[in-house]
mmCIF file of C-alpha atoms and ligand atoms in Angstrom:
data_model
loop_
_atom_site.group_PDB
_atom_site.id
_atom_site.type_symbol
_atom_site.label_atom_id
_atom_site.label_comp_id
_atom_site.label_asym_id
_atom_site.label_seq_id
_atom_site.Cartn_x
_atom_site.Cartn_y
_atom_site.Cartn_z
ATOM 1 C CA MET M 234 -59.054 -4.302 -18.103
ATOM 2 C CA ALA M 235 -58.773 -1.206 -15.932
ATOM 3 C CA SER M 236 -57.255 1.840 -17.586
ATOM 4 C CA VAL M 237 -53.694 2.761 -16.598
ATOM 5 C CA LEU M 238 -54.506 6.251 -15.403
ATOM 6 C CA GLU M 239 -57.669 8.251 -15.186
ATOM 7 C CA LEU M 240 -57.962 11.966 -14.481
ATOM 8 C CA GLN M 241 -61.453 12.885 -13.343
ATOM 9 C CA SER M 242 -62.443 16.570 -13.459
ATOM 10 C CA ILE M 243 -59.337 17.838 -11.727
ATOM 11 C CA ARG M 244 -59.303 21.395 -10.512
ATOM 12 C CA LYS M 245 -56.421 23.295 -8.985
ATOM 13 C CA ASN M 246 -56.745 26.800 -7.620
ATOM 14 C CA ARG M 247 -53.921 29.291 -7.814
ATOM 15 C CA SER M 248 -51.965 29.298 -4.577
ATOM 16 C CA GLY M 249 -52.936 32.164 -2.270
ATOM 17 C CA ASP M 250 -55.571 33.311 -4.734
ATOM 18 C CA GLY M 251 -58.792 32.086 -3.150
ATOM 19 C CA ASN M 252 -60.915 30.271 -5.654
ATOM 20 C CA VAL M 253 -59.253 31.544 -8.819
ATOM 21 C CA GLN M 254 -58.526 28.471 -10.845
ATOM 22 C CA LEU M 255 -55.192 27.581 -12.346
ATOM 23 C CA PHE M 256 -57.030 24.854 -14.257
ATOM 24 C CA ALA M 257 -60.299 22.956 -13.963
ATOM 25 C CA ASN M 258 -62.228 20.127 -15.614
ATOM 26 C CA VAL M 259 -59.050 18.306 -16.551
ATOM 27 C CA SER M 260 -60.294 14.864 -17.534
ATOM 28 C CA ALA M 261 -58.540 12.156 -19.521
ATOM 29 C CA THR M 262 -58.171 8.414 -19.634
ATOM 30 C CA ILE M 263 -55.016 6.562 -20.591
ATOM 31 C CA ALA M 264 -56.414 3.192 -21.571
ATOM 32 C CA ASP M 265 -53.150 1.438 -22.382
ATOM 33 C CA PRO M 266 -49.488 2.151 -21.653
ATOM 34 C CA ALA M 267 -48.446 5.109 -23.810
ATOM 35 C CA ILE M 268 -46.058 8.014 -24.158
ATOM 36 C CA ILE M 269 -47.971 11.281 -24.082
ATOM 37 C CA SER M 270 -46.492 14.745 -24.552
ATOM 38 C CA ILE M 271 -47.968 17.633 -22.608
ATOM 39 C CA LEU M 272 -47.638 20.925 -24.456
ATOM 40 C CA GLY M 273 -48.728 24.485 -23.740
ATOM 41 C CA VAL M 274 -47.248 27.883 -23.010
ATOM 42 C CA SER M 275 -45.561 28.516 -19.673
ATOM 43 C CA GLY M 276 -47.786 29.177 -16.691
ATOM 44 C CA GLN M 277 -50.628 26.863 -17.735
ATOM 45 C CA GLY M 278 -50.001 24.550 -14.807
ATOM 46 C CA LYS M 279 -48.275 21.680 -16.596
ATOM 47 C CA SER M 280 -45.762 21.160 -13.780
ATOM 48 C CA THR M 281 -48.502 21.545 -11.190
ATOM 49 C CA LEU M 282 -50.579 18.886 -12.952
ATOM 50 C CA LEU M 283 -47.640 16.456 -12.899
ATOM 51 C CA ARG M 284 -47.116 17.150 -9.183
ATOM 52 C CA LEU M 285 -50.782 16.409 -8.505
ATOM 53 C CA LEU M 286 -50.547 13.165 -10.448
ATOM 54 C CA ALA M 287 -47.472 12.192 -8.421
ATOM 55 C CA GLY M 288 -49.286 12.883 -5.162
ATOM 56 C CA LEU M 289 -46.818 15.658 -4.246
ATOM 57 C CA ASP M 290 -49.623 18.221 -4.083
ATOM 58 C CA ASN M 291 -53.405 17.967 -3.689
ATOM 59 C CA ALA M 292 -56.096 18.830 -6.193
ATOM 60 C CA ASP M 293 -58.945 21.114 -5.062
ATOM 61 C CA GLU M 294 -61.475 18.913 -6.839
ATOM 62 C CA GLY M 295 -61.559 15.674 -8.772
ATOM 63 C CA ASP M 296 -59.895 12.309 -8.517
ATOM 64 C CA ILE M 297 -56.937 10.480 -10.015
ATOM 65 C CA ARG M 298 -57.132 6.727 -10.443
ATOM 66 C CA LEU M 299 -54.311 4.308 -11.173
ATOM 67 C CA HIS M 300 -55.539 0.929 -12.435
ATOM 68 C CA ASN M 301 -58.907 1.990 -11.093
ATOM 69 C CA VAL M 302 -57.644 2.670 -7.561
ATOM 70 C CA SER M 303 -58.172 6.205 -6.305
ATOM 71 C CA GLN M 304 -55.183 8.212 -5.118
ATOM 72 C CA ARG M 305 -57.144 8.740 -1.894
ATOM 73 C CA GLU M 306 -57.339 5.014 -1.239
ATOM 74 C CA LEU M 307 -53.676 4.190 -1.691
ATOM 75 C CA ASP M 308 -50.829 4.717 0.782
ATOM 76 C CA PRO M 309 -49.024 7.854 -0.560
ATOM 77 C CA ARG M 310 -45.661 6.100 -0.305
ATOM 78 C CA ILE M 311 -46.854 3.312 -2.573
ATOM 79 C CA TRP M 312 -48.534 5.752 -4.953
ATOM 80 C CA ARG M 313 -45.280 7.738 -5.331
ATOM 81 C CA MET M 314 -43.392 4.581 -6.074
ATOM 82 C CA LYS M 315 -45.811 3.735 -8.878
ATOM 83 C CA VAL M 316 -46.210 7.272 -10.214
ATOM 84 C CA CYS M 317 -42.798 8.940 -10.267
ATOM 85 C CA TYR M 318 -42.120 12.615 -10.907
ATOM 86 C CA VAL M 319 -38.806 13.659 -12.468
ATOM 87 C CA ALA M 320 -38.466 17.396 -11.835
ATOM 88 C CA GLN M 321 -37.149 20.005 -14.205
ATOM 89 C CA GLN M 322 -34.606 21.112 -11.617
ATOM 90 C CA SER M 323 -33.313 17.942 -10.047
ATOM 91 C CA VAL M 324 -32.534 17.979 -6.375
ATOM 92 C CA MET M 325 -29.716 15.754 -5.181
ATOM 93 C CA LEU M 326 -29.577 14.370 -1.674
ATOM 94 C CA ASN M 327 -26.430 14.906 0.405
ATOM 95 C CA GLY M 328 -23.805 12.300 -0.269
ATOM 96 C CA SER M 329 -22.290 10.521 -3.220
ATOM 97 C CA ILE M 330 -23.876 9.710 -6.565
ATOM 98 C CA GLU M 331 -24.099 6.071 -5.515
ATOM 99 C CA GLN M 332 -25.765 7.007 -2.219
ATOM 100 C CA ASN M 333 -28.294 9.057 -4.165
ATOM 101 C CA LEU M 334 -29.157 6.040 -6.263
ATOM 102 C CA ARG M 335 -29.182 3.593 -3.340
ATOM 103 C CA THR M 336 -31.265 5.770 -1.015
ATOM 104 C CA VAL M 337 -34.338 5.707 -3.240
ATOM 105 C CA SER M 338 -34.375 1.907 -3.336
ATOM 106 C CA MET M 339 -33.772 1.786 0.408
ATOM 107 C CA LEU M 340 -36.612 4.200 1.181
ATOM 108 C CA HIS M 341 -38.969 2.076 -0.872
ATOM 109 C CA ARG M 342 -37.605 -1.156 0.617
ATOM 110 C CA MET M 343 -36.499 -2.475 -2.744
ATOM 111 C CA PRO M 344 -33.190 -4.228 -3.414
ATOM 112 C CA TYR M 345 -30.689 -1.913 -5.104
ATOM 113 C CA ASP M 346 -30.422 -3.016 -8.729
ATOM 114 C CA GLU M 347 -26.741 -2.393 -9.380
ATOM 115 C CA LYS M 348 -26.936 -4.297 -12.655
ATOM 116 C CA LEU M 349 -29.498 -1.847 -13.989
ATOM 117 C CA VAL M 350 -27.332 1.085 -12.892
ATOM 118 C CA ARG M 351 -24.286 -0.382 -14.636
ATOM 119 C CA HIS M 352 -26.352 -1.008 -17.758
ATOM 120 C CA MET M 353 -27.844 2.484 -17.805
ATOM 121 C CA LEU M 354 -24.857 4.703 -16.943
ATOM 122 C CA PRO M 355 -23.124 4.382 -20.345
ATOM 123 C CA ARG M 356 -26.445 4.561 -22.176
ATOM 124 C CA LEU M 357 -27.138 7.877 -20.465
ATOM 125 C CA GLY M 358 -23.633 9.156 -21.259
ATOM 126 C CA LEU M 359 -22.609 8.972 -17.593
ATOM 127 C CA ASP M 360 -20.036 6.168 -17.549
ATOM 128 C CA HIS M 361 -17.230 8.677 -16.937
ATOM 129 C CA LEU M 362 -18.610 9.507 -13.490
ATOM 130 C CA ASP M 363 -16.880 8.496 -10.286
ATOM 131 C CA MET M 364 -19.785 7.074 -8.276
ATOM 132 C CA GLY M 365 -18.106 8.077 -5.026
ATOM 133 C CA LYS M 366 -18.148 11.760 -6.030
ATOM 134 C CA SER M 367 -20.473 14.136 -4.216
ATOM 135 C CA ALA M 368 -23.734 14.401 -6.177
ATOM 136 C CA GLU M 369 -23.848 18.129 -5.488
ATOM 137 C CA GLN M 370 -20.778 18.587 -7.685
ATOM 138 C CA LEU M 371 -22.504 17.231 -10.774
ATOM 139 C CA SER M 372 -23.462 19.577 -13.584
ATOM 140 C CA GLY M 373 -27.142 20.367 -14.122
ATOM 141 C CA GLY M 374 -27.371 17.950 -17.055
ATOM 142 C CA GLU M 375 -25.655 15.158 -15.115
ATOM 143 C CA LYS M 376 -27.967 15.668 -12.131
ATOM 144 C CA GLN M 377 -30.907 15.462 -14.516
ATOM 145 C CA ARG M 378 -29.863 12.055 -15.821
ATOM 146 C CA ILE M 379 -28.954 10.672 -12.364
ATOM 147 C CA SER M 380 -32.347 11.815 -11.155
ATOM 148 C CA LEU M 381 -34.005 9.992 -14.076
ATOM 149 C CA LEU M 382 -32.040 6.839 -13.271
ATOM 150 C CA ARG M 383 -33.102 7.165 -9.605
ATOM 151 C CA SER M 384 -36.712 7.004 -10.785
ATOM 152 C CA LEU M 385 -36.145 4.123 -13.220
ATOM 153 C CA LEU M 386 -34.812 2.051 -10.315
ATOM 154 C CA LEU M 387 -38.348 2.034 -8.904
ATOM 155 C CA HIS M 388 -39.829 0.604 -12.128
ATOM 156 C CA PRO M 389 -42.807 2.974 -11.914
ATOM 157 C CA THR M 390 -46.037 2.295 -13.756
ATOM 158 C CA VAL M 391 -46.187 5.973 -14.739
ATOM 159 C CA LEU M 392 -43.198 8.264 -15.261
ATOM 160 C CA LEU M 393 -43.864 11.996 -15.130
ATOM 161 C CA LEU M 394 -41.145 13.855 -16.987
ATOM 162 C CA ASP M 395 -40.948 17.623 -16.544
ATOM 163 C CA GLU M 396 -38.854 19.138 -19.338
ATOM 164 C CA ILE M 397 -36.086 16.713 -18.433
ATOM 165 C CA THR M 398 -34.057 17.249 -21.583
ATOM 166 C CA ALA M 399 -34.309 21.051 -21.727
ATOM 167 C CA SER M 400 -30.857 21.528 -20.249
ATOM 168 C CA LEU M 401 -29.125 18.755 -22.203
ATOM 169 C CA ASP M 402 -26.898 18.968 -25.255
ATOM 170 C CA ARG M 403 -28.243 17.276 -28.362
ATOM 171 C CA GLY M 404 -26.234 14.063 -27.941
ATOM 172 C CA SER M 405 -27.300 13.546 -24.314
ATOM 173 C CA LYS M 406 -30.886 14.412 -25.193
ATOM 174 C CA GLU M 407 -30.949 11.738 -27.872
ATOM 175 C CA MET M 408 -29.481 9.193 -25.470
ATOM 176 C CA VAL M 409 -32.214 9.920 -22.929
ATOM 177 C CA GLU M 410 -34.882 9.635 -25.639
ATOM 178 C CA GLU M 411 -33.508 6.277 -26.750
ATOM 179 C CA VAL M 412 -33.365 4.956 -23.173
ATOM 180 C CA LEU M 413 -36.942 6.025 -22.524
ATOM 181 C CA ARG M 414 -38.261 4.681 -25.824
ATOM 182 C CA GLU M 415 -36.759 1.299 -25.019
ATOM 183 C CA TRP M 416 -37.912 1.447 -21.386
ATOM 184 C CA HIS M 417 -41.461 2.078 -22.561
ATOM 185 C CA HIS M 418 -41.383 -0.948 -24.855
ATOM 186 C CA GLN M 419 -39.671 -3.283 -22.405
ATOM 187 C CA GLU M 420 -41.361 -2.220 -19.169
ATOM 188 C CA GLY M 421 -44.684 -1.072 -20.563
ATOM 189 C CA ALA M 422 -44.277 2.123 -18.549
ATOM 190 C CA THR M 423 -46.608 5.010 -19.312
ATOM 191 C CA MET M 424 -44.913 8.394 -19.671
ATOM 192 C CA LEU M 425 -46.387 11.849 -19.412
ATOM 193 C CA TRP M 426 -43.739 14.144 -20.782
ATOM 194 C CA VAL M 427 -43.903 17.931 -20.554
ATOM 195 C CA THR M 428 -41.778 19.411 -23.318
ATOM 196 C CA HIS M 429 -41.459 22.475 -25.520
ATOM 197 C CA ASP M 430 -39.443 20.472 -28.039
ATOM 198 C CA LEU M 431 -41.996 19.827 -30.776
ATOM 199 C CA GLU M 432 -39.725 17.522 -32.713
ATOM 200 C CA GLN M 433 -39.335 15.435 -29.557
ATOM 201 C CA ALA M 434 -43.096 15.392 -28.994
ATOM 202 C CA GLN M 435 -43.682 14.223 -32.565
ATOM 203 C CA GLN M 436 -41.050 11.520 -32.420
ATOM 204 C CA MET M 437 -41.680 10.185 -28.930
ATOM 205 C CA SER M 438 -45.388 10.327 -28.234
ATOM 206 C CA SER M 439 -48.540 8.754 -29.590
ATOM 207 C CA SER M 440 -50.814 11.451 -28.117
ATOM 208 C CA ILE M 441 -50.648 15.115 -27.252
ATOM 209 C CA TRP M 442 -52.305 16.831 -24.323
ATOM 210 C CA PHE M 443 -52.422 20.559 -24.995
ATOM 211 C CA MET M 444 -53.070 22.748 -21.968
ATOM 212 C CA GLY M 445 -54.604 26.163 -22.457
ATOM 213 C CA GLU M 446 -57.471 28.377 -21.328
ATOM 214 C CA GLY M 447 -57.270 26.864 -17.862
ATOM 215 C CA THR M 448 -57.947 23.299 -18.904
ATOM 216 C CA LEU M 449 -56.866 20.341 -21.002
ATOM 217 C CA LEU M 450 -57.861 22.027 -24.235
ATOM 218 C CA GLU M 451 -56.919 19.258 -26.655
ATOM 219 C CA ASN M 452 -56.244 15.559 -26.285
ATOM 220 C CA SER M 453 -55.400 14.130 -29.688
ATOM 221 C CA ASP M 454 -53.433 11.604 -31.587
ATOM 222 C CA THR M 455 -49.981 13.141 -32.260
ATOM 223 C CA ALA M 456 -50.218 13.193 -36.070
ATOM 224 C CA ALA M 457 -53.737 14.657 -35.958
ATOM 225 C CA PHE M 458 -52.667 17.330 -33.476
ATOM 226 C CA PHE M 459 -49.774 18.540 -35.601
ATOM 227 C CA GLU M 460 -51.802 18.403 -38.822
ATOM 228 C CA HIS M 461 -54.981 20.035 -37.538
ATOM 229 C CA PRO M 462 -54.844 21.502 -34.057
ATOM 230 C CA THR M 463 -58.417 22.398 -33.194
ATOM 231 C CA SER M 464 -57.896 25.538 -31.136
ATOM 232 C CA GLU M 465 -56.392 28.802 -32.313
ATOM 233 C CA LEU M 466 -54.155 28.691 -29.249
ATOM 234 C CA ALA M 467 -52.623 25.385 -30.298
ATOM 235 C CA GLN M 468 -52.297 26.570 -33.908
ATOM 236 C CA ASN M 469 -50.277 29.565 -32.701
ATOM 237 C CA TYR M 470 -48.273 27.440 -30.292
ATOM 238 C CA ILE M 471 -47.163 25.110 -33.070
ATOM 239 C CA LYS M 472 -46.144 28.036 -35.240
ATOM 240 C CA ALA M 473 -44.128 29.698 -32.479
ATOM 241 C CA PRO M 474 -43.539 27.518 -29.474
ATOM 242 C CA ILE M 475 -42.578 29.673 -26.532
ATOM 243 C CA GLN M 476 -39.121 28.644 -25.474
ATOM 244 C CA LYS M 477 -38.727 28.153 -21.774
ATOM 245 C CA GLU M 478 -36.160 29.913 -19.617
ATOM 246 C CA GLN M 479 -32.463 29.568 -20.430
ATOM 247 C CA PRO M 480 -31.191 26.041 -20.017
ATOM 248 C CA CYS M 481 -29.237 25.524 -16.825
ATOM 249 C CA GLN M 482 -25.543 24.690 -17.097
ATOM 250 C CA SER M 483 -24.807 21.196 -18.222
HETATM 251 N N1 ADP X 620 -49.070 24.261 -5.875
HETATM 252 C C1 ADP X 620 -49.595 25.243 -6.592
HETATM 253 N N2 ADP X 620 -50.865 25.595 -6.395
HETATM 254 C C2 ADP X 620 -51.402 26.558 -7.121
HETATM 255 N N3 ADP X 620 -50.741 27.307 -8.032
HETATM 256 C C3 ADP X 620 -49.482 27.019 -8.234
HETATM 257 C C4 ADP X 620 -48.846 25.963 -7.554
HETATM 258 N N4 ADP X 620 -47.596 25.878 -8.002
HETATM 259 C C5 ADP X 620 -47.447 26.831 -8.913
HETATM 260 N N5 ADP X 620 -48.575 27.543 -9.036
HETATM 261 C C6 ADP X 620 -48.781 28.668 -9.938
HETATM 262 O O1 ADP X 620 -49.351 28.167 -11.104
HETATM 263 C C7 ADP X 620 -48.829 28.798 -12.259
HETATM 264 C C8 ADP X 620 -48.401 27.765 -13.245
HETATM 265 O O2 ADP X 620 -47.373 27.013 -12.721
HETATM 266 P P1 ADP X 620 -46.700 25.775 -13.444
HETATM 267 O O3 ADP X 620 -47.403 24.545 -13.033
HETATM 268 O O4 ADP X 620 -45.258 25.874 -13.088
HETATM 269 O O5 ADP X 620 -46.935 26.031 -14.996
HETATM 270 P P2 ADP X 620 -46.145 25.476 -16.273
HETATM 271 O O6 ADP X 620 -45.400 24.265 -15.844
HETATM 272 O O7 ADP X 620 -47.202 25.195 -17.274
HETATM 273 O O8 ADP X 620 -45.238 26.565 -16.721
HETATM 274 C C9 ADP X 620 -47.742 29.722 -11.753
HETATM 275 O O9 ADP X 620 -48.282 31.036 -11.763
HETATM 276 C C10 ADP X 620 -47.476 29.291 -10.346
HETATM 277 O O10 ADP X 620 -47.163 30.370 -9.499
HETATM 278 MG MG1 MG X 621 -43.359 23.805 -15.777
#
């Protein structure tokens, strides 16, 4: 069986900085569907790595393979449908909440799964929303969850989650975690989840990717990582995780 996702010696240079690397030699194989947390202090290139995986930006070296098919060989539109990036700051399209949800399905020529939307809205704490309301008027935390639902509608093979619960209150955060845990089990979706919430990483993921020193410094089983991080950098990170910028309004 082909692995789900393979990262082969990926290098990304800093933008506008010639050949100075942001990271290099990032290699990993996800053999079976899994939830993986990506940890590391800010500025290591975690978001950039997710964008490369989603095909929203290009690597300077290396290859990314999904079920053994190279990103270079696949139509970018199809790749982005299979490998979906949920940004930290969600961007809503003009129009209503419902239009935002429908547009994604339309763009990817998939039928709009209204049943899934109706099932998910209360589970994401969003059943109070008037679907005809302008999406721009939503709070940051509501936009975040609508944007997640927009991605779920595509049933991606790999979901790339960029600090998607950082701006949520505890109750909403737990709802999102529960939805994603269940989605992983039911859909067999693989998730790569950037977070600074160590409790979340421990509870949600089976493996940890720790980024530091310009590369993927550690790739370990979650329990092993938290018990015995190999690098001094990871040891310090666990002791004092750097909190990201202030959460946006939710
Ligand atoms: N497309 C890009 N190409 C190269 N460097 C980038 C790109 N996007 C962001 N950067 C730079 O890379 C650094 C790390 O960015 P980022 O991926 O946001 O890190 P993290 O998510 O780990 O905080 C920042 O200094 C940023 O300016
Ligand atoms: Mg980031």
